[in-house]
CSV table of C-alpha atoms in Angstrom, one decimal:
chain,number,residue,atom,x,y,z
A,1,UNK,CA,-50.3,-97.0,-71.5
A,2,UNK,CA,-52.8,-98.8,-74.0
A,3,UNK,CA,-49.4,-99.3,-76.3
A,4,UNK,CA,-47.3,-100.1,-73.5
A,5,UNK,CA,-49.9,-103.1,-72.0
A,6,UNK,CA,-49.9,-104.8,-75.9
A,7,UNK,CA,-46.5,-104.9,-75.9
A,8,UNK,CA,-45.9,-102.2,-78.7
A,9,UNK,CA,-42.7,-100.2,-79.2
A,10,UNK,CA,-44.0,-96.5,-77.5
A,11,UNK,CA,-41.9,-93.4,-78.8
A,12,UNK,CA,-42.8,-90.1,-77.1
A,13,UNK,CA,-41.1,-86.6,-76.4
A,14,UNK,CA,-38.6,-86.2,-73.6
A,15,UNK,CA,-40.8,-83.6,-72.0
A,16,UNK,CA,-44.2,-84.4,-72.3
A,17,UNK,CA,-46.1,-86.6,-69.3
A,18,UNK,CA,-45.0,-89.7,-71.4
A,19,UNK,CA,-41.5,-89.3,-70.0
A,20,UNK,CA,-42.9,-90.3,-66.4
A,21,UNK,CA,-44.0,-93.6,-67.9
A,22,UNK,CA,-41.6,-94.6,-70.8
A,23,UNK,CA,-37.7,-95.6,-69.0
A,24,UNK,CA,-35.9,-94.8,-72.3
A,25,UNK,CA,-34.4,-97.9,-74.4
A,26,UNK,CA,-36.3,-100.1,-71.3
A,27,UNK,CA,-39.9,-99.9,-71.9
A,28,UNK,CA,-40.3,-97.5,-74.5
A,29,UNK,CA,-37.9,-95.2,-76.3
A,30,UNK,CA,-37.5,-91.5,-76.3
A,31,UNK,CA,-36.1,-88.2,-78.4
A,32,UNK,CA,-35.9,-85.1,-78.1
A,33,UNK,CA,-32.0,-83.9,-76.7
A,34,UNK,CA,-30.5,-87.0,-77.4
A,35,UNK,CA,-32.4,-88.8,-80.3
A,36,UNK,CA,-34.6,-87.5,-83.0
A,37,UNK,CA,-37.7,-89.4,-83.7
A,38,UNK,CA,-36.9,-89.9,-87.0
A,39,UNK,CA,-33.7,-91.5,-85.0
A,40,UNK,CA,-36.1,-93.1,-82.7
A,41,UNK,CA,-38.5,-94.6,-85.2
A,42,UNK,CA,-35.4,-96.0,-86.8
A,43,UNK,CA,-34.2,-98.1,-83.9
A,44,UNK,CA,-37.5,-99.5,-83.5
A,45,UNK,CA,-37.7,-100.9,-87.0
A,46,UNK,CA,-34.1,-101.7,-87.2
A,47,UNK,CA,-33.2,-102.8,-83.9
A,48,UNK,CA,-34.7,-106.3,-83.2
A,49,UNK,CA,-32.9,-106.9,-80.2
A,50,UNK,CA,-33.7,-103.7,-78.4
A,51,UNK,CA,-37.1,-104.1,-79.8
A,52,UNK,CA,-38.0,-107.5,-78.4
A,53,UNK,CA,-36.3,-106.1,-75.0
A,54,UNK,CA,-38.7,-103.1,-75.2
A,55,UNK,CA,-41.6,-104.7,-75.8
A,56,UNK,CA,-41.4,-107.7,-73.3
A,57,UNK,CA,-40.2,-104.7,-70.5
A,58,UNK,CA,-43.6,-102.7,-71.8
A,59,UNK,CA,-45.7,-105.2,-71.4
A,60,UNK,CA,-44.5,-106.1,-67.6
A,61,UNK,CA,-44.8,-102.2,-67.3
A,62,UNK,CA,-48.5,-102.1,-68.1
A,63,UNK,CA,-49.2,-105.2,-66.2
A,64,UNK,CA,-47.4,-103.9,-62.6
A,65,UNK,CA,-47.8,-100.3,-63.1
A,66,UNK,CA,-51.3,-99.5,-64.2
A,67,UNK,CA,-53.6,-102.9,-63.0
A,68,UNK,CA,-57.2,-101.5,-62.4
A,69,UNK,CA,-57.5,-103.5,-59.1
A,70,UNK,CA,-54.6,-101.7,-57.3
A,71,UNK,CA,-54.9,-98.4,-58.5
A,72,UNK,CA,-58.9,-98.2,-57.4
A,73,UNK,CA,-57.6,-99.7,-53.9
A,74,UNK,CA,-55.0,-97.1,-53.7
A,75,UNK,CA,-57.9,-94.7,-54.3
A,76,UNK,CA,-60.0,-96.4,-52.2
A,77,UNK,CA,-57.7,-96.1,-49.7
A,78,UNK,CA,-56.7,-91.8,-50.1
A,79,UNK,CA,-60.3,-91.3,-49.7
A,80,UNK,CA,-60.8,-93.0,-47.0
A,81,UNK,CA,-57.9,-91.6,-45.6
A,82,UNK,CA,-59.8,-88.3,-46.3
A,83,UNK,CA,-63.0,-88.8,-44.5
């Protein structure tokens, strides 16, 4: 997330807990079944396109996804749900 809100290229593993963040070739890329990281790391460095697309799509990711504010309201709002 820390990568993903500066606006840096994130490559992680198809099945790890990244993969319910990163949108492969969107905000982030990923390998595993269908691309090494060897692969992967090469269409970051290659692929300025792609890479600007990623980076600008990352960065609105970390912004809409993960701001502070809403995610303590929405857990503001399950606990007092809970009471």
């Amino acid at each position: 997330i820390e990568a993903l809100s500066v606006g840096l290229v994130s490559i992680a593993r198809e099945n790890t807990g990244s993969a319910e963040v990163i949108r492969d070739s969107v905000n982030g890329l990923l390998c595993g079944k269908t691309r090494t990281l060897s692969d992967a790391i090469d269409i970051a460095l290659t692929n300025s396109e792609l890479t600007h697309k990623i980076r600008s799509e990352a960065r609105s990711t970390a912004l809409a996804e993960f701001d502070k504010e809403k995610n303590f309201s929405k857990i503001l709002n399950v606990l007092e749900g809970a009471q």
